[in-house]
Structure formats: C-alpha cells, structure tokens
mmCIF file of N, CA and C in Angstrom:
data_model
loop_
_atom_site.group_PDB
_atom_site.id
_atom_site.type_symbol
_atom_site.label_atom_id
_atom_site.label_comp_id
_atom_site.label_asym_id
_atom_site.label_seq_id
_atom_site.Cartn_x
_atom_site.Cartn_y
_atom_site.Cartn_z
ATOM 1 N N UNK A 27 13.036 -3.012 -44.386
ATOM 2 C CA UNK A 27 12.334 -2.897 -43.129
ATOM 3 C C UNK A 27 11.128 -3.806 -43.130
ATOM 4 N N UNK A 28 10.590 -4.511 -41.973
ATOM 5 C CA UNK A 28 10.036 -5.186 -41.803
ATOM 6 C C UNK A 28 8.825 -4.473 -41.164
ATOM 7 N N UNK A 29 7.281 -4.756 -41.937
ATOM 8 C CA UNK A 29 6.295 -4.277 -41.562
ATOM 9 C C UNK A 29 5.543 -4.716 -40.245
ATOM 10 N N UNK A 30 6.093 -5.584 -39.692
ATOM 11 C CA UNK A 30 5.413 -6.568 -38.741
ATOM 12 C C UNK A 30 5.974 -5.569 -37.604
ATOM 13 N N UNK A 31 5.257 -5.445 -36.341
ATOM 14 C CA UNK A 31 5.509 -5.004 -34.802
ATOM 15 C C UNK A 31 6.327 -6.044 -34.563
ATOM 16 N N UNK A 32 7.378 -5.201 -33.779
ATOM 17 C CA UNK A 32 8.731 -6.544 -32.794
ATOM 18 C C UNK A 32 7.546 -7.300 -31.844
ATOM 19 N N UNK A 33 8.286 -8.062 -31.314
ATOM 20 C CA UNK A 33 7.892 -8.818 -30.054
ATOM 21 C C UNK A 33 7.858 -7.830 -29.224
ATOM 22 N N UNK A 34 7.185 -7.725 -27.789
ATOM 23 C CA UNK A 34 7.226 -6.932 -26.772
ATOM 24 C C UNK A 34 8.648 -7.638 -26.009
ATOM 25 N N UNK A 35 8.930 -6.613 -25.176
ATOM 26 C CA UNK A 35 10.561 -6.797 -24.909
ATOM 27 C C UNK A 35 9.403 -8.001 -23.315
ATOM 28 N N UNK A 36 10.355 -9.393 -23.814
ATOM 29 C CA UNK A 36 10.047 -10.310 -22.229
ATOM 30 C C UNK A 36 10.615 -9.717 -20.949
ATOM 31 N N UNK A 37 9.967 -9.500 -20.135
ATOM 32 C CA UNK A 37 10.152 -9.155 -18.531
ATOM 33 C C UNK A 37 9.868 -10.585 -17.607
ATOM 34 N N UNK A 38 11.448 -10.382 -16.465
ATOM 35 C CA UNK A 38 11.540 -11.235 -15.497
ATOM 36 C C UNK A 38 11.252 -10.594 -13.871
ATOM 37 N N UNK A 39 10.805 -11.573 -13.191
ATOM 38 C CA UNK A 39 9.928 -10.960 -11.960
ATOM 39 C C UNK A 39 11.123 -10.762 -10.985
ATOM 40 N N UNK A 40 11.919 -10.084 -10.672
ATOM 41 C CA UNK A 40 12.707 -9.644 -9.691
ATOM 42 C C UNK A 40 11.840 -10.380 -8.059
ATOM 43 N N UNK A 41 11.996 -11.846 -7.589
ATOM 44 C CA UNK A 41 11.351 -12.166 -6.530
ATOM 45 C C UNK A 41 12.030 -11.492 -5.358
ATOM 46 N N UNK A 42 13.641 -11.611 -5.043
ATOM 47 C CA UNK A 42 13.607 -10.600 -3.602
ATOM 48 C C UNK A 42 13.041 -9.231 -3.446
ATOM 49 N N UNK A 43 13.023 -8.548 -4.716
ATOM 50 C CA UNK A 43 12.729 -7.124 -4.566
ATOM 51 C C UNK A 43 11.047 -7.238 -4.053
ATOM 52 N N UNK A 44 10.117 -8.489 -4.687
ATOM 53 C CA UNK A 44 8.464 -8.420 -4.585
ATOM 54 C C UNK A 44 8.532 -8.704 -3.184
ATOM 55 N N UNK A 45 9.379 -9.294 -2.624
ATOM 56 C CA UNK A 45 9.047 -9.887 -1.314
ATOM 57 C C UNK A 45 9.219 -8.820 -0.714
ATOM 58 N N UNK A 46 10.189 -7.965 -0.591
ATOM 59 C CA UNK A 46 11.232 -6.954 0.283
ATOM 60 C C UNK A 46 9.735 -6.048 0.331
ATOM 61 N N UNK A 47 8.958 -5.485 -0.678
ATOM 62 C CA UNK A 47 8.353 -4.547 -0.712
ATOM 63 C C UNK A 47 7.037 -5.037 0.351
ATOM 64 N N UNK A 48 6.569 -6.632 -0.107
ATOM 65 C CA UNK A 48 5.430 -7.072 0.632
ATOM 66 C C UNK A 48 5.773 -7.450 1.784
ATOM 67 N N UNK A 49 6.792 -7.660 2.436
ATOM 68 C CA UNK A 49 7.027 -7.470 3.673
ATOM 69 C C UNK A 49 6.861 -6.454 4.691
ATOM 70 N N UNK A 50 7.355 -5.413 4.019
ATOM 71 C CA UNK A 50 7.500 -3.886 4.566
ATOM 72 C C UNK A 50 6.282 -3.610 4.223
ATOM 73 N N UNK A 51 5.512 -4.038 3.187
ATOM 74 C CA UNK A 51 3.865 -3.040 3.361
ATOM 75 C C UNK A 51 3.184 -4.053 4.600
ATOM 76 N N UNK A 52 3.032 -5.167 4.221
ATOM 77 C CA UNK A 52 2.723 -5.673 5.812
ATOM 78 C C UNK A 52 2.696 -5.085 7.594
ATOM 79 N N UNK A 53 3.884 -4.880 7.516
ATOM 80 C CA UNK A 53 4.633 -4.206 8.486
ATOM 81 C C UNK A 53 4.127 -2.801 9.114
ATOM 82 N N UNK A 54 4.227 -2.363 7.907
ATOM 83 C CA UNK A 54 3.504 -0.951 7.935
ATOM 84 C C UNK A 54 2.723 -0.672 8.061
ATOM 85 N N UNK A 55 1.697 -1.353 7.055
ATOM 86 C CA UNK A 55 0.276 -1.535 7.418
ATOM 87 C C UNK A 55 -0.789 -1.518 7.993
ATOM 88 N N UNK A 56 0.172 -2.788 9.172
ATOM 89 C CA UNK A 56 -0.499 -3.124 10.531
ATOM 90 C C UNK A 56 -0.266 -2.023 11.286
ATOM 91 N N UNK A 57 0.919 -1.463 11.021
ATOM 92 C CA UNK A 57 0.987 0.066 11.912
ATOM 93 C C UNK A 57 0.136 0.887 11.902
ATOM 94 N N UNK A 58 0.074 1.407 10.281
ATOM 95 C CA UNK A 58 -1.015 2.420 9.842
ATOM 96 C C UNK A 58 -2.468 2.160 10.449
ATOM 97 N N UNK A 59 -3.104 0.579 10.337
ATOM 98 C CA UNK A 59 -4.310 0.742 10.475
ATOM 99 C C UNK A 59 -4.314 0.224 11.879
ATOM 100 N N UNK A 60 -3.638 0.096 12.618
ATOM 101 C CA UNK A 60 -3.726 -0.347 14.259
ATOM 102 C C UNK A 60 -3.858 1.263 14.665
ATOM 103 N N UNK A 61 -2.950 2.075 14.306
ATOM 104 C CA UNK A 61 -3.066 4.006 14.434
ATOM 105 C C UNK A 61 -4.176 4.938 14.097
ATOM 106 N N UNK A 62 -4.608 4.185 13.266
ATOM 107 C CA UNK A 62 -6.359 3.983 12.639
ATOM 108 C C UNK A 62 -7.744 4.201 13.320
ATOM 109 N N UNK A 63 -7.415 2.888 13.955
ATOM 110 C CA UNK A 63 -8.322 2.082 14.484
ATOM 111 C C UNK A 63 -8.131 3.003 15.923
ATOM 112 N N UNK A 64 -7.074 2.759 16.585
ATOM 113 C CA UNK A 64 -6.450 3.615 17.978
ATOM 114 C C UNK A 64 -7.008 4.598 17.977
ATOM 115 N N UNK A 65 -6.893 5.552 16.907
ATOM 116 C CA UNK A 65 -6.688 7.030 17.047
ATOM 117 C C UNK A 65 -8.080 7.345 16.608
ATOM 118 N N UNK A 66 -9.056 6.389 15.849
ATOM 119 C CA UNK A 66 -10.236 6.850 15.690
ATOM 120 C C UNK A 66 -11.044 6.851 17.176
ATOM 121 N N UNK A 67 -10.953 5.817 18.000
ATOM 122 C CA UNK A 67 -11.369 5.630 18.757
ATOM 123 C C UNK A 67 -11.115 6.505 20.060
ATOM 124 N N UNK A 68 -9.765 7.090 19.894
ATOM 125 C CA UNK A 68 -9.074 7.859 21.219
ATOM 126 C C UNK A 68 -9.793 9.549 20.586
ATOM 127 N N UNK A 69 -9.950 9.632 19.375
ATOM 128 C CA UNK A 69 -10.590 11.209 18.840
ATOM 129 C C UNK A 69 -12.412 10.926 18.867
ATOM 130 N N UNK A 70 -12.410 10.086 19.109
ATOM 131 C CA UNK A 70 -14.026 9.966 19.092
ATOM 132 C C UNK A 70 -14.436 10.270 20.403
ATOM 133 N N UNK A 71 -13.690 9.310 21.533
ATOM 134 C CA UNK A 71 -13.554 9.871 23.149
ATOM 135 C C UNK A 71 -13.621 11.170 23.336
ATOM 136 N N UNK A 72 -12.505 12.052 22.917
ATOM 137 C CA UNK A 72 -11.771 13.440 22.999
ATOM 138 C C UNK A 72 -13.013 14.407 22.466
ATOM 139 N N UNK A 73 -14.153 13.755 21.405
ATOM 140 C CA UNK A 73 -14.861 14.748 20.949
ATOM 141 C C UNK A 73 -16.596 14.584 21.730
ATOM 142 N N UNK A 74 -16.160 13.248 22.539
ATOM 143 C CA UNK A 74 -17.699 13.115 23.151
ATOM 144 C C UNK A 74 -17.936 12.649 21.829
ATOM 145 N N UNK A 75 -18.310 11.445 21.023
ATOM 146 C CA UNK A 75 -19.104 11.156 20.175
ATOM 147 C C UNK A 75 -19.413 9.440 20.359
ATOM 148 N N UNK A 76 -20.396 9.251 20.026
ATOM 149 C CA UNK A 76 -21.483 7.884 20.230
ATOM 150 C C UNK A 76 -20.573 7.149 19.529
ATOM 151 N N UNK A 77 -20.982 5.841 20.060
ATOM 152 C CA UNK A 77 -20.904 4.458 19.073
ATOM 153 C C UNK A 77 -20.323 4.772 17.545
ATOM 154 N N UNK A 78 -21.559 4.734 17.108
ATOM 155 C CA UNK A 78 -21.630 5.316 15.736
ATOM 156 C C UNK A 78 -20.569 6.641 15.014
ATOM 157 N N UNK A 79 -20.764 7.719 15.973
ATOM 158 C CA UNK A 79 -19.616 8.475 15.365
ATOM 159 C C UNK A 79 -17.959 7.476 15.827
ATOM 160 N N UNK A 80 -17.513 7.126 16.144
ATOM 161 C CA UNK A 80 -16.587 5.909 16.675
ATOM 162 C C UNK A 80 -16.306 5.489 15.249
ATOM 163 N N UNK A 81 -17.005 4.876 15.191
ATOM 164 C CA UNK A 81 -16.870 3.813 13.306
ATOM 165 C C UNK A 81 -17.050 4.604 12.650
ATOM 166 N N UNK A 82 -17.528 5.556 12.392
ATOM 167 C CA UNK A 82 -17.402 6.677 11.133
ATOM 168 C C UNK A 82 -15.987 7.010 11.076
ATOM 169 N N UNK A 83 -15.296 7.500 12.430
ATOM 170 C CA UNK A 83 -14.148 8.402 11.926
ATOM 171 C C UNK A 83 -13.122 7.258 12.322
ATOM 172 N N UNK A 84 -13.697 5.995 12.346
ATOM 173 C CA UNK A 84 -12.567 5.271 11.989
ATOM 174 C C UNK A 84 -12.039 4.879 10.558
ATOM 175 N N UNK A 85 -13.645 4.532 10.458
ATOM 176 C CA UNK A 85 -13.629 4.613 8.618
ATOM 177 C C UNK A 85 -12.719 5.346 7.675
ATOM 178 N N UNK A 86 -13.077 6.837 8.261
ATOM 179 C CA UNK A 86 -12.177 8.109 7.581
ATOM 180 C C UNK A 86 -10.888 7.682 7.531
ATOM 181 N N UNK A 87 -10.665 7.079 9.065
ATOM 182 C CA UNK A 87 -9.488 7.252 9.210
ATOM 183 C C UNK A 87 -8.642 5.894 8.485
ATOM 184 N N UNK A 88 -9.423 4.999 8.233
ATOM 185 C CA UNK A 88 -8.934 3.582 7.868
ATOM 186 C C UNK A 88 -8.967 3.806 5.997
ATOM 187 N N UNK A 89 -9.878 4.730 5.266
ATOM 188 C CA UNK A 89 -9.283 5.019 4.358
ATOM 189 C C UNK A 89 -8.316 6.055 3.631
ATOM 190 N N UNK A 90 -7.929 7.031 4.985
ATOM 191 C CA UNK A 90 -6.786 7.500 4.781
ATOM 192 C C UNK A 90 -5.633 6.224 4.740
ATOM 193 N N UNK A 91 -5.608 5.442 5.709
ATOM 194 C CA UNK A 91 -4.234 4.618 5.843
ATOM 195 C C UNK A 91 -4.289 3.598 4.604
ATOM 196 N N UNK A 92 -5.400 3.619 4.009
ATOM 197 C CA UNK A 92 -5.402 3.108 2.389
ATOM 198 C C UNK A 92 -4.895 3.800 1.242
ATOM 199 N N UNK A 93 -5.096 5.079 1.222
ATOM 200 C CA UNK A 93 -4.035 5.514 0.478
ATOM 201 C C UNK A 93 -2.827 5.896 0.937
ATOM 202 N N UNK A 94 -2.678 5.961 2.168
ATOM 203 C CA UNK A 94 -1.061 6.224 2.943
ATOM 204 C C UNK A 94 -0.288 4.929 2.242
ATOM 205 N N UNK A 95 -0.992 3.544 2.283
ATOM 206 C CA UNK A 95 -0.510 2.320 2.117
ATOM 207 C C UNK A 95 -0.382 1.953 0.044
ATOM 208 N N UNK A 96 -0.975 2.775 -0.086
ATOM 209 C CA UNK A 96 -0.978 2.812 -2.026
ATOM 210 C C UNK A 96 -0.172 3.807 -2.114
ATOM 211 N N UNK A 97 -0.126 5.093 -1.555
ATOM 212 C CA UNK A 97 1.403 5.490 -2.113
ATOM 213 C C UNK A 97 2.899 4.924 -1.776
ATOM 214 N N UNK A 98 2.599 4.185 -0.448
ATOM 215 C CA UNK A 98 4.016 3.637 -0.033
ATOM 216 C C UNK A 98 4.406 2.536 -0.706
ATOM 217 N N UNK A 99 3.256 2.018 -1.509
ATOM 218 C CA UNK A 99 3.885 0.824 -2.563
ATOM 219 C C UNK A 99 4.018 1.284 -3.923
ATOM 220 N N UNK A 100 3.726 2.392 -4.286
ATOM 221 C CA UNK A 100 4.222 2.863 -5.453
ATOM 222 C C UNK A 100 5.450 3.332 -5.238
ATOM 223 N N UNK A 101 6.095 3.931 -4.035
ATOM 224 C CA UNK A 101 6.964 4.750 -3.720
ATOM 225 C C UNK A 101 8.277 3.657 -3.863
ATOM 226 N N UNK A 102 7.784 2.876 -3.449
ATOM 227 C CA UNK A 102 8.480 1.569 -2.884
ATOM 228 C C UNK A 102 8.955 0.654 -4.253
ATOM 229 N N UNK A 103 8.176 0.700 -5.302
ATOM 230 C CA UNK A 103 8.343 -0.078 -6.242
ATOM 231 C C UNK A 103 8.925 0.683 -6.774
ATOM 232 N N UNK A 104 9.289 1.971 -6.877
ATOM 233 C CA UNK A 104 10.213 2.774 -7.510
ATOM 234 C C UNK A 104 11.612 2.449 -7.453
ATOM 235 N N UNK A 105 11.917 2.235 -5.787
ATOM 236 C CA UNK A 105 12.668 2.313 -5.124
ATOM 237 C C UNK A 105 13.606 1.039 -6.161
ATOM 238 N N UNK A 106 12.741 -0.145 -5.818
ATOM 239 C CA UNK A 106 13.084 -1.588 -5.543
ATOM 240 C C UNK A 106 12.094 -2.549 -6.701
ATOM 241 N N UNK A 107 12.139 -1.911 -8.164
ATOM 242 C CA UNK A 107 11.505 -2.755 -9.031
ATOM 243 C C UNK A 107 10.927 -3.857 -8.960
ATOM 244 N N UNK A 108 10.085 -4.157 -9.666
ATOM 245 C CA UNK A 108 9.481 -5.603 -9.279
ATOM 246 C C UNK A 108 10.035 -6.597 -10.385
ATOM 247 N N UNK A 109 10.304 -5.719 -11.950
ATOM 248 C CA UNK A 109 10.788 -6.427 -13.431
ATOM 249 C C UNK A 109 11.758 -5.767 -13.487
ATOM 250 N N UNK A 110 12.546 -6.502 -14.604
ATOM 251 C CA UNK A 110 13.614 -6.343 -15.223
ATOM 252 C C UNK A 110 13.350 -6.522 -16.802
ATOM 253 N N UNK A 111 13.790 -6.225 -17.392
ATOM 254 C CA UNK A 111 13.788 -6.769 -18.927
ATOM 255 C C UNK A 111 15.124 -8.029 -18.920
ATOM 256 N N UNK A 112 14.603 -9.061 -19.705
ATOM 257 C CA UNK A 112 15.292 -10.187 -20.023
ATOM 258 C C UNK A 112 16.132 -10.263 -20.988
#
C-alpha cells in the first residue's frame, strides 16, 4: 500500500446543464423580483404607507425573492448537475 493520498477524482463542467439552469434562474428571477417590486408597492398602497415605508417592504420583499432564487438553484442543480467525474 501506498502512503501517498490518490489524486482527487478530475471533474468535467457539464456546459448544457450550466446554461439550462442559468437560463431558467434568469427567467425566474425577473419574475420573482418584478412580483417584488409590484407587490411591495401595491401592499404599501393597500396599507396607506409613505415613500419610505414603499422601499422598506420592498426590500423585505426583494430579499425574500433572494432566497426564493438560492433555493431554486440549489434545487435545480440537483436536478441537472453542473460536474461529472472524468
């Protein structure tokens, strides 16, 4: 037996699968934070709130659709790998 650590196993970048995923988060994205942006602004109306409350609960709402958008690319890379082993 050989005392030395193997090589780490080489990994190849699966490019349709990286694209397929960054396409669709794109896509989505713009959905999520256009729904964001919309809906902060249409609940800020609905509650009577200033300027200022406006951009607050858009905020909220724009870093919810940041993690809406980090689980859908983990979810996604599950799906549709990004590596392979070589």
């Amino acid at each position: 037996m050989s005392s030395e650590p193997s090589a780490p196993a080489s990994r190849q970048i699966i490019w349709p699968s990286v694209v397929t995923v960054i396409s669709a988060a794109i896509l989505i994205g713009a959905e999520v934070f256009g729904a964001a942006f919309a809906g902060g602004w249409a609940l800020a109306i609905l509650l009577g709130l200033d300027d200022t409350g406006a951009h607050i609960l858009q905020a909220v709402l724009f870093a919810l659709g940041v993690f809406v958008m980090a689980a859908f690319i983990r979810a996604a890379q599950r799906v549709e790998p990004f590596t392979r082993r070589a």
